[in-house]
Coordinates of C-alpha atoms in Angstrom, one line a residue:
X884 CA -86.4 -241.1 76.9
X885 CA -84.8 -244.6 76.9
X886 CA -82.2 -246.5 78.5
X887 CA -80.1 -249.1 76.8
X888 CA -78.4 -252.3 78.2
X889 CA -74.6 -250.4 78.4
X890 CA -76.7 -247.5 80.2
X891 CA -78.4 -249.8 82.7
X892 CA -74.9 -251.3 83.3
X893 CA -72.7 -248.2 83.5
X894 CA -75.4 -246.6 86.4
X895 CA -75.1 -249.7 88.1
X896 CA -71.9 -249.8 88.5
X897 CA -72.0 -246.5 89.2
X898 CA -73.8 -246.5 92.1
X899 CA -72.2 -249.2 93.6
X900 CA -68.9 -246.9 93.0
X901 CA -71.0 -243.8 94.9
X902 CA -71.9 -245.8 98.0
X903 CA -68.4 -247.6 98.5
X904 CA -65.8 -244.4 97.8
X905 CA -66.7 -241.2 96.1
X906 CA -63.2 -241.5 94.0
X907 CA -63.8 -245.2 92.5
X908 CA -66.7 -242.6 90.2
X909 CA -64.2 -240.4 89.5
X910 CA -62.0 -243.4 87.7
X911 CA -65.5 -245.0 86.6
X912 CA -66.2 -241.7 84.6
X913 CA -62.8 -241.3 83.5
X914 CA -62.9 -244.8 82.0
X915 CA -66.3 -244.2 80.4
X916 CA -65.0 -241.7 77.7
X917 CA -63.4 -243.9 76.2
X918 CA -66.9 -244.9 74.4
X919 CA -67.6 -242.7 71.8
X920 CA -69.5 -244.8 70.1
X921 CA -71.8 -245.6 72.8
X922 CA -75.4 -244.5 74.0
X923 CA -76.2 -245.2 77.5
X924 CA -79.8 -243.6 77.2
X925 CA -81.6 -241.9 74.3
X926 CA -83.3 -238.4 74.5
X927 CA -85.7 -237.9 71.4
X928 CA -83.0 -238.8 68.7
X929 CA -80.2 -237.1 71.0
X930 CA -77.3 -239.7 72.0
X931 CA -76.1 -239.5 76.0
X932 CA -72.8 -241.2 76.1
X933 CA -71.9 -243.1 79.2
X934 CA -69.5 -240.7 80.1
X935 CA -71.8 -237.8 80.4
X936 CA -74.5 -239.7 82.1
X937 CA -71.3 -241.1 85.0
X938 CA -70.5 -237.2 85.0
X939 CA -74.2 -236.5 86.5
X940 CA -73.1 -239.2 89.2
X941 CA -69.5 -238.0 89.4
X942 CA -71.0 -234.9 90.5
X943 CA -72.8 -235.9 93.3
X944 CA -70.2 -237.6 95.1
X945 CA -67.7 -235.0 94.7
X946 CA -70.1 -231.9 95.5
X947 CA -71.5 -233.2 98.3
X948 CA -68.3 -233.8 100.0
X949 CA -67.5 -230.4 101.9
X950 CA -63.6 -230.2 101.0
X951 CA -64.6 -231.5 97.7
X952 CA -67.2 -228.9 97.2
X953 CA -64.8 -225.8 98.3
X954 CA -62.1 -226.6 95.6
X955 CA -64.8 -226.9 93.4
X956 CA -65.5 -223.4 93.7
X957 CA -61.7 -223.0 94.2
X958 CA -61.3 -223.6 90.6
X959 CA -63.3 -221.3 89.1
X960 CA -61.7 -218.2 91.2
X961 CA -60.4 -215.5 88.4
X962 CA -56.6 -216.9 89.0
X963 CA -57.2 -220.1 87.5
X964 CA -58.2 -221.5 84.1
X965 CA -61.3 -222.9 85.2
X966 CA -62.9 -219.3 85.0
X967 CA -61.4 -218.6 82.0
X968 CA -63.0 -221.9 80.9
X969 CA -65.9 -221.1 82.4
X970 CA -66.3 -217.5 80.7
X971 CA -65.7 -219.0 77.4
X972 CA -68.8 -221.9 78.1
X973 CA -71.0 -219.0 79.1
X974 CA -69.9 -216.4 75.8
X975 CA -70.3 -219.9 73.6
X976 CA -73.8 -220.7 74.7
X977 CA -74.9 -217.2 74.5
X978 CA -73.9 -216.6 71.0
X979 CA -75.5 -219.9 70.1
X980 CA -78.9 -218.4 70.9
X981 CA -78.4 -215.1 70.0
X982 CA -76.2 -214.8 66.8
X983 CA -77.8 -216.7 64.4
X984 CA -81.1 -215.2 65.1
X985 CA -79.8 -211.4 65.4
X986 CA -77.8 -212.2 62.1
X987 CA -80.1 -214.1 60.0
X988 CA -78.9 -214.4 57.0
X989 CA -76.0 -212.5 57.0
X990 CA -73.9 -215.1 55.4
X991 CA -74.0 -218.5 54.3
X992 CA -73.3 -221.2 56.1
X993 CA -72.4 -225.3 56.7
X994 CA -74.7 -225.8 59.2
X995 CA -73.9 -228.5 62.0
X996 CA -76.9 -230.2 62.3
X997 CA -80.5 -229.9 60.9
X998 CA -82.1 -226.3 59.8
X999 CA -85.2 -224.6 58.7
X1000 CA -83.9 -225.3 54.9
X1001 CA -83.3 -228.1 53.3
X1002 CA -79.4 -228.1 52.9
X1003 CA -78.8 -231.0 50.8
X1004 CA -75.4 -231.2 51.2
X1005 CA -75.0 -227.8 50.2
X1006 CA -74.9 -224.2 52.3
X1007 CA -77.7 -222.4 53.7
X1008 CA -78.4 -218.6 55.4
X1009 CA -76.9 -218.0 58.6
X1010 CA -79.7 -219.3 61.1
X1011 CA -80.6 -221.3 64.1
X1012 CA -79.5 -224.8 64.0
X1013 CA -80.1 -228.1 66.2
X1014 CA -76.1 -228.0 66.7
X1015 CA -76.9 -224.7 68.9
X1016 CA -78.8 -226.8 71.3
X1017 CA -76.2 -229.8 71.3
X1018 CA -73.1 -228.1 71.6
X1019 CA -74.3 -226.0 74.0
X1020 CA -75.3 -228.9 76.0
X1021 CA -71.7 -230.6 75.5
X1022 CA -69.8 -227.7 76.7
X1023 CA -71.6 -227.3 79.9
X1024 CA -70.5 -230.8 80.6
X1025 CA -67.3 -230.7 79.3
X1026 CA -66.7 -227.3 81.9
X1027 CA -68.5 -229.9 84.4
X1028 CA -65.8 -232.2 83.6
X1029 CA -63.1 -230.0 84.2
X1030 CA -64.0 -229.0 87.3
X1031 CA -65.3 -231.9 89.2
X1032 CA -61.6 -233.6 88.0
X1033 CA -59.7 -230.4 88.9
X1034 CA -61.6 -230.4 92.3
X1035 CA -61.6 -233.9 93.0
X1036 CA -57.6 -234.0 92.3
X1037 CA -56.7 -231.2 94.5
X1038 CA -56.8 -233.6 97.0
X1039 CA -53.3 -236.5 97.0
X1040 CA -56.0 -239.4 97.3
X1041 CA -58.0 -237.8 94.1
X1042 CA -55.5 -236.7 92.2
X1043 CA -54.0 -241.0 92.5
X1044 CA -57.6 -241.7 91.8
X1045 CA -58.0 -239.7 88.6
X1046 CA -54.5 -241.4 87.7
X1047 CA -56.5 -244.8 87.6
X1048 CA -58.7 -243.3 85.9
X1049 CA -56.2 -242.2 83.3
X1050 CA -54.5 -245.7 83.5
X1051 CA -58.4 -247.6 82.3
X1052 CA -58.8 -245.0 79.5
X1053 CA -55.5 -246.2 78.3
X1054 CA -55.6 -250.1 78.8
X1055 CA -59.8 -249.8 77.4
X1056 CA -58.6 -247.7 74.8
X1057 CA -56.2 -250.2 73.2
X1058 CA -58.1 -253.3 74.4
X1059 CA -61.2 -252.7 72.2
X1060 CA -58.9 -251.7 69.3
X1061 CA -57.2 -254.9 69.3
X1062 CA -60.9 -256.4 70.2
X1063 CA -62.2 -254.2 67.4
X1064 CA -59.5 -256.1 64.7
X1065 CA -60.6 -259.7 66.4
X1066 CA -63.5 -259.6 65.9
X1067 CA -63.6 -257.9 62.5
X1068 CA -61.2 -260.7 61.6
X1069 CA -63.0 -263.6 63.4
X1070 CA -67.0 -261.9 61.8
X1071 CA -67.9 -262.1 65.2
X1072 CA -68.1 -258.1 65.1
X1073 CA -71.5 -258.2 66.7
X1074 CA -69.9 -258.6 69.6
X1075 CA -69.1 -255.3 70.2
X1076 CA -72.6 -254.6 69.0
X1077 CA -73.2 -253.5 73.2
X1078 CA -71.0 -250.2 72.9
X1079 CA -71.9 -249.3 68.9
X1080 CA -75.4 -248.7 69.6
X1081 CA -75.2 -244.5 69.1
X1082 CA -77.0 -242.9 66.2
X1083 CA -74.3 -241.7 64.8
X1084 CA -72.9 -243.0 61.1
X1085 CA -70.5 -245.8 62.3
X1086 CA -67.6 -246.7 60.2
X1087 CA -66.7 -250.1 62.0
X1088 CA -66.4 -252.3 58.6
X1089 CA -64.2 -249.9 56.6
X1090 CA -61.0 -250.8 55.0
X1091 CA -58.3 -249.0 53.6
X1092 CA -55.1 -249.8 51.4
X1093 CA -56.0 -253.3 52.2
X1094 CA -55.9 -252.9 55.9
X1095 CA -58.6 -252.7 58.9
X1096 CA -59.7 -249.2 59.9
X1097 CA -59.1 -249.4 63.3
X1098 CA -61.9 -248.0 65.4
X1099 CA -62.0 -249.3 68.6
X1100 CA -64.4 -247.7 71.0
X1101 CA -65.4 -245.1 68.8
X1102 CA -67.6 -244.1 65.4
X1103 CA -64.2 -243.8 62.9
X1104 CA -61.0 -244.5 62.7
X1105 CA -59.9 -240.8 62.8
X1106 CA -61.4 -240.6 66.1
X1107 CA -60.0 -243.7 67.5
X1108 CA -56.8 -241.8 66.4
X1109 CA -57.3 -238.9 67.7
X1110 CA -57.5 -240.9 71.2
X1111 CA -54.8 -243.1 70.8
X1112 CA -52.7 -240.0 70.4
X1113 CA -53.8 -238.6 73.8
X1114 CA -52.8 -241.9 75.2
X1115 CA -49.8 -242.1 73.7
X1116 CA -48.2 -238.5 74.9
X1117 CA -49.6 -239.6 78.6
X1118 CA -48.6 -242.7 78.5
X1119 CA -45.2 -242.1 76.9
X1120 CA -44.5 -239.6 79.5
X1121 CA -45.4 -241.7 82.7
X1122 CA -42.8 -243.8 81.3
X1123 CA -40.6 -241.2 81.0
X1124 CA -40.8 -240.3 84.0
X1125 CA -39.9 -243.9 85.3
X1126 CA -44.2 -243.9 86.5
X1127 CA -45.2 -247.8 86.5
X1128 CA -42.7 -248.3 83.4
X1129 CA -44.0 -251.8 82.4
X1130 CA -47.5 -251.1 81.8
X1131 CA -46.7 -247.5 80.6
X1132 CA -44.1 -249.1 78.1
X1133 CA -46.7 -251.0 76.8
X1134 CA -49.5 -248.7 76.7
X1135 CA -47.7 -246.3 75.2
X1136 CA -46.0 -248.6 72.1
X1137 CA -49.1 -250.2 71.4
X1138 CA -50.8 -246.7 71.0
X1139 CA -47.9 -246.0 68.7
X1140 CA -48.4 -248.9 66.3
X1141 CA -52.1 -248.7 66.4
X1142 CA -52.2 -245.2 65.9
X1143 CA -50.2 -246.2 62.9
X1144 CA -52.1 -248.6 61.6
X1145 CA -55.0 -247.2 61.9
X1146 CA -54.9 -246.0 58.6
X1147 CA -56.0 -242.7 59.6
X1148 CA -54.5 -239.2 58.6
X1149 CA -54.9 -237.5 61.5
X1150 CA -53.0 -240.2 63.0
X1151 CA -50.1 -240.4 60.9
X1152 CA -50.1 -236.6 61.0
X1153 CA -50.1 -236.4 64.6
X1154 CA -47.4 -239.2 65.6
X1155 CA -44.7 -237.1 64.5
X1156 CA -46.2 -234.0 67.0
X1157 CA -46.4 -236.8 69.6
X1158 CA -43.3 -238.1 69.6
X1159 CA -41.5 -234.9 69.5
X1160 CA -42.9 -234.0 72.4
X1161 CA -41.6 -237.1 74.1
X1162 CA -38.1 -236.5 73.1
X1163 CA -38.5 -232.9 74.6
X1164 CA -40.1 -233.9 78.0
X1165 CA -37.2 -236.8 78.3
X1166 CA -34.5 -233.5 77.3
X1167 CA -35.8 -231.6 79.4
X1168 CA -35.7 -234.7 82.4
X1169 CA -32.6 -236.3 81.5
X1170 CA -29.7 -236.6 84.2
X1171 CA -31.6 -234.2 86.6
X1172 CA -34.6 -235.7 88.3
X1173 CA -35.3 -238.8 90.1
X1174 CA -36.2 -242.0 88.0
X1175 CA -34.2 -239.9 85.4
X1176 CA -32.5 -242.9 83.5
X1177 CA -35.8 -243.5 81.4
X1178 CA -35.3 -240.4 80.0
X1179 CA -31.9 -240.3 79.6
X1180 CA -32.0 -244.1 77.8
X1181 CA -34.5 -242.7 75.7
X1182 CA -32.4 -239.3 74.6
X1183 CA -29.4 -241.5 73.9
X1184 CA -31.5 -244.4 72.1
X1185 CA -34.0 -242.4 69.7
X1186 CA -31.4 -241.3 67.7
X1187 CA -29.5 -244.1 67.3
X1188 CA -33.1 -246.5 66.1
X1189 CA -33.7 -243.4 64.1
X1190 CA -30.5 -243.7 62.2
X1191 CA -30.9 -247.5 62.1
X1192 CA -34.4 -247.5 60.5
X1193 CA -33.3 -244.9 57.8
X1194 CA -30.2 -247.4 56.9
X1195 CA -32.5 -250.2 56.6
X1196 CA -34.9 -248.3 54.7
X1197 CA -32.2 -247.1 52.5
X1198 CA -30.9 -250.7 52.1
X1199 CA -34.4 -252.1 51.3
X1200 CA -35.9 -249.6 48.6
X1201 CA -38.7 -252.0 48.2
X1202 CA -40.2 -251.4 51.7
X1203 CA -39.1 -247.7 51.7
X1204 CA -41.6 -247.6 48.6
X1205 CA -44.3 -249.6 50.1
X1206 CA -44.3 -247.0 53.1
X1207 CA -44.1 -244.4 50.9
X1208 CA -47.0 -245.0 49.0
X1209 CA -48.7 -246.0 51.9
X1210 CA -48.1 -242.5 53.1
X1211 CA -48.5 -240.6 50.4
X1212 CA -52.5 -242.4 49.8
X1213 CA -53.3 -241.7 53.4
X1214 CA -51.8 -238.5 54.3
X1215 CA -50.1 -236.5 51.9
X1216 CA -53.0 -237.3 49.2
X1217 CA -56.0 -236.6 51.5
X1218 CA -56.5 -233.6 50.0
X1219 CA -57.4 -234.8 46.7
X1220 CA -60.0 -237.1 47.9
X1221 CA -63.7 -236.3 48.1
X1222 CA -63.2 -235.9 51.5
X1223 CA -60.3 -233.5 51.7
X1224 CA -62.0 -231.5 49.4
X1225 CA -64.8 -231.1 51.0
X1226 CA -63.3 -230.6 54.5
X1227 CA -61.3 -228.0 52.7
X1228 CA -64.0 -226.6 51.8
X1229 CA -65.7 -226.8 55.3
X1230 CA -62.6 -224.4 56.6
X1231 CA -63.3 -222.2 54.1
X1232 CA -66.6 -221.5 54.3
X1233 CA -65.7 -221.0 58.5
X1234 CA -63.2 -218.5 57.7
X1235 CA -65.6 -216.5 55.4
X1236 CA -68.5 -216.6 58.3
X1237 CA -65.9 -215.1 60.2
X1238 CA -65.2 -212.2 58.1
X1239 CA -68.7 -211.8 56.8
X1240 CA -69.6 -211.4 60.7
X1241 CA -66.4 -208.7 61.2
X1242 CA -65.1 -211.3 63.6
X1243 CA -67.9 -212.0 65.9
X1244 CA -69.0 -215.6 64.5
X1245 CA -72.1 -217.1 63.9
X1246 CA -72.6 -218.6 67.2
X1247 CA -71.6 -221.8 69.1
X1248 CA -72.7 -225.2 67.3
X1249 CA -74.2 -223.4 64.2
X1250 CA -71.4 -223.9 61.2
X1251 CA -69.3 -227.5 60.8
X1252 CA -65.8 -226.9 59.9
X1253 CA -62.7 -229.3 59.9
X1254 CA -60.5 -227.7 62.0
X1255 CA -60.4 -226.4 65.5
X1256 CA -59.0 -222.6 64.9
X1257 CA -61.5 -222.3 62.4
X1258 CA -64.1 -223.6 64.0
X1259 CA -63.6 -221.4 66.8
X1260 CA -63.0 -218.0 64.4
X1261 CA -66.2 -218.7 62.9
X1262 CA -68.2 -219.9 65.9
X1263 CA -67.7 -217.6 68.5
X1264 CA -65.7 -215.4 66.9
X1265 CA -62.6 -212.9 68.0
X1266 CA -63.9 -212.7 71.8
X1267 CA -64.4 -217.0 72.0
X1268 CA -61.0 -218.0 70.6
X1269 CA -59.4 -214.9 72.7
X1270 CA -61.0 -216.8 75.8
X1271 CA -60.0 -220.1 74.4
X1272 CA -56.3 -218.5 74.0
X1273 CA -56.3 -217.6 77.8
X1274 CA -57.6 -220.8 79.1
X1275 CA -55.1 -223.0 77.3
X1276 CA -52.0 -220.7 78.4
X1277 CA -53.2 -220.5 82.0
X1278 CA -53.8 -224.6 82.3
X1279 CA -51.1 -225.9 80.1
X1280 CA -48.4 -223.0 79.3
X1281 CA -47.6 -222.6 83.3
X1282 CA -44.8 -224.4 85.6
X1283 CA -46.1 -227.7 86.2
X1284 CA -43.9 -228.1 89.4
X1285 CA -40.6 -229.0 90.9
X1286 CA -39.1 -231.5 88.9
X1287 CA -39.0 -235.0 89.0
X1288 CA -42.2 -235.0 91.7
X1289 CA -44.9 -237.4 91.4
X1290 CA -47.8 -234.6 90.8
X1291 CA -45.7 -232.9 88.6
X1292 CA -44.7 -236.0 86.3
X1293 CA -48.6 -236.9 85.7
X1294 CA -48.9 -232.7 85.5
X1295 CA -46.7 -232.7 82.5
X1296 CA -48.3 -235.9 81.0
X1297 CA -51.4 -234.8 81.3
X1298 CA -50.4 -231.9 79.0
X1299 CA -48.6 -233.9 76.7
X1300 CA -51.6 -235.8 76.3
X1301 CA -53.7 -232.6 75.8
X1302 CA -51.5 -231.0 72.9
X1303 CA -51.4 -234.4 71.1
X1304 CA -55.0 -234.4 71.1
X1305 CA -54.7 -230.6 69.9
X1306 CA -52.7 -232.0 67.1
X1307 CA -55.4 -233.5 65.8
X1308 CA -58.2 -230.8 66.3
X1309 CA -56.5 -228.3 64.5
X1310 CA -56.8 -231.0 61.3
X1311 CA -60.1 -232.3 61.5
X1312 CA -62.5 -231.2 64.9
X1313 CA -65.8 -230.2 63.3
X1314 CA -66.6 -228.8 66.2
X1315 CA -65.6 -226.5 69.1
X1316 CA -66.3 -229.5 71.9
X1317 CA -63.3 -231.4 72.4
X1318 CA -64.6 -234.1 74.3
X1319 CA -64.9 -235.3 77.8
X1320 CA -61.0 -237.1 78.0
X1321 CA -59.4 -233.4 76.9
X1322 CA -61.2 -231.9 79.9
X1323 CA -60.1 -234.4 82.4
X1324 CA -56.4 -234.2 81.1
X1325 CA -56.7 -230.6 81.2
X1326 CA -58.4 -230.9 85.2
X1327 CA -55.5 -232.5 85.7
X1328 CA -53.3 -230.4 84.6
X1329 CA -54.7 -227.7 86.7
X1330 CA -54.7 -229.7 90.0
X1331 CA -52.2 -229.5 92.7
X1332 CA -52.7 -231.6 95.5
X1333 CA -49.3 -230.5 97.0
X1334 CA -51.3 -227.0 98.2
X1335 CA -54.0 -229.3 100.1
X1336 CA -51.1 -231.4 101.6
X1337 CA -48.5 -228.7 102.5
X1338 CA -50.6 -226.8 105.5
X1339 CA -50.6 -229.9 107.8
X1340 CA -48.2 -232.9 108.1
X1341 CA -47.7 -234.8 105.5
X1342 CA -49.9 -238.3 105.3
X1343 CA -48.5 -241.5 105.0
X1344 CA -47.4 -242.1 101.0
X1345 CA -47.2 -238.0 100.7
X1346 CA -43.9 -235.9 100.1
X1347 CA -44.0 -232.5 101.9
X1348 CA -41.4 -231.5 99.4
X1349 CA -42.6 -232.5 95.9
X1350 CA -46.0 -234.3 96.3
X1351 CA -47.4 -237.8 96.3
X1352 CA -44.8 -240.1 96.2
X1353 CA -44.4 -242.5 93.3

């Protein structure tokens, strides 16, 4: 084992966080997600991302607090979706070490990771792969995630903490995309050289169409867009809801034209999702809660830029070409390419495991497919995605709150933010794991500090009616 530079840092600072407040780790760790291209230590030739190594520290400081501790285990009770989450980890890990042995060479397969075969490129029998090990290991820690942020925000002063935390994701987020376009721009990209030191296949030097793949933080510019579509439908909703509207404004626009300009497909597939789930979260606000005039400005004002834009397009048939083809050679074309082929083809192949196996899957980590449903349908089969199915409903399908509170504004943005990183799962996850950002969103989305709050009297800064107050 080996620790790098950013490792040595992040710990650090970590412990610094530990010994001054337990909740400055919870927005440390929140923050640290946002490298995805990043190794804070090496294990053999296994990356461990600063996020998951803050998680270890995360954990200590919230489970060794005795309130802390008890909603911990609070959230895994049968009535919430942490144990729904939590029987879907332990189903997943099991049929990563059991299927593909039991069902050698059932079917073939597009194994995620390395094998006993020699794969080439191409498929092998259904067997163990190193993706069982790794996956495994990445959904533990993303059911960590989810219930050291769920825990920590059942409390007012955690849930503003996690908040923060949401807040640096989203300013670090764009900040190293713009950083990411300076310095590609300047050649002073070895800059950034600090937080691209993963051993993973980085893409930070691509172009497209003439433009800078935006990458950011992370490996590619599709996951860069993934993220910046999670900011965007949190972002975009705080605003909404009339939550710090400056710095939300800002967060949220510049996710929109970077997301755009990414030149990424699942971005410019996913916009659309995220935007109209804006316009239905400021419907759904408008003229009936507090702050309310963002959303109602918003409901009256989309359409009429909407209608603008199409004129001036219309006007201008030169630019409304230009976009066009810009479009149609990063979105609508993708699956001609090499790549959309062979996505299409990883799909595919998922869906036949799925039937080869009579719907049980091959196990957890063992097939690579380019789409979330299928990745889960092969994977771990009828009994995972039915688990999968519950977890979301119970965490994101339920009443967020009384409207127009300040728990139940970030509530609803956390979801937003969660389905628009769903958005681009379904299109292109190769995996199962959904990363550590998805699981804090969702532990927020699960948290309601108003239950800790409402026994006694109310704290200073705390509504006994609706929350925290903004």
């Amino acid at each position: 084992m080996s620790i790098e530079p950013i490792g040595l840092f992040v710990i650090g600072i970590g412990l610094l966080c530990l010994f001054a407040d337990y909740r400055n780790v919870l927005v440390l760790t929140i923050f640290a997600t946002v490298f995805g291209a990043a190794s804070a230590m090496f294990l053999g030739s296994g990356n461990i991302p600063p996020g998951h190594v803050l998680l270890g520290l995360c954990a200590v400081a919230i489970l060794s607090r005795k309130e802390s501790c008890t909603a911990f285990l609070r959230v895994l009770h049968p009535d919430r979706p942490g144990f729904w989450l939590a029987s879907l980890v332990i189903y997943a890990v099991a049929t990563a070490f059991l299927y593909p042995r039991v069902m050698a060479g059932w079917t073939e397969i597009v194994p995620l990771g390395s094998t006993e075969f020699d794969s080439a490129g191409s498929t092998v029998p259904l067997g163990p792969v190193s993706g069982n090990i790794t996956q495994s290991i990445y959904m533990i820690a993303n059911l960590l995630c989810f219930a050291l942020v769920a825990a920590a925000a059942a409390s007012p002063a955690g849930f503003r903490a996690a908040v923060a935390g949401l807040l640096a994701y989203a300013i670090g987020n764009t900040f190293f995309a713009v950083m990411d376009l300076a310095t590609y721009f300047t050649g002073t990209a070895d800059l950034m050289g600090f937080m691209r030191n993963a051993r993973y296949t980085l893409h930070t030097e691509a172009e497209a169409e003439g433009l800078k793949r935006i990458v950011g933080a992370f490996t590619e510019a599709s996951s860069f867009a993934r993220s910046s579509l999670g900011v965007l439908g949190v972002t975009g909703t705080l605003w909404l809801c009339g939550y710090k509207p400056r710095l939300t404004g800002v967060l949220a626009l510049a996710s929109l034209v970077l997301t755009g300009l990414s030149t990424s497909s699942t971005g410019l597939a996913g916009i659309p999702v995220a935007l109209g789930l804006l316009y239905l979260t400021a419907l759904s606000r408008c003229g009936t809660a507090p702050r309310a005039w963002f959303s109602t400005a918003a409901v009256m004002a989309i359409p009429l830029i909407a209608l603008l834009l199409t004129l001036t397009l219309l006007l201008q048939p030169a630019i409304l070409a230009e976009l066009h083809g810009y479009f149609d050679r990063i979105l609508l074309s993708k699956m001609d390419t090499d790549s959309g082929v062979e996505r299409s083809s990883w799909n595919s192949y998922a869906i036949g495991n799925f039937f080869d196996t009579a719907g049980i899957g091959v196990g957890l980590g063992t097939i690579r497919s380019s789409s979330l449903l299928t990745g889960l349908l092969g994977g771990v089969g009828v009994i995972g995605t039915a688990l999968y199915a519950v977890f979301f409903a119970t965490a994101f399908l339920r009443n967020p709150g009384p409207k127009g509170s300040f728990p139940t504004d970030v509530r609803t943005a956390a979801r937003n933010g969660c389905l628009c990183l769903m958005a681009g799962d379904l299109m292109v996850a190769t995996t199962i794991d959904q990363g550590l950002f998805f699981y804090v969103l969702a532990g927020i989305a699960a948290a309601r500090p108003e239950e800790a709050a409402a026994p006694s009297r109310a704290p200073a800064g705390v509504s006994t009616q609706g929350g925290i107050v903004a």
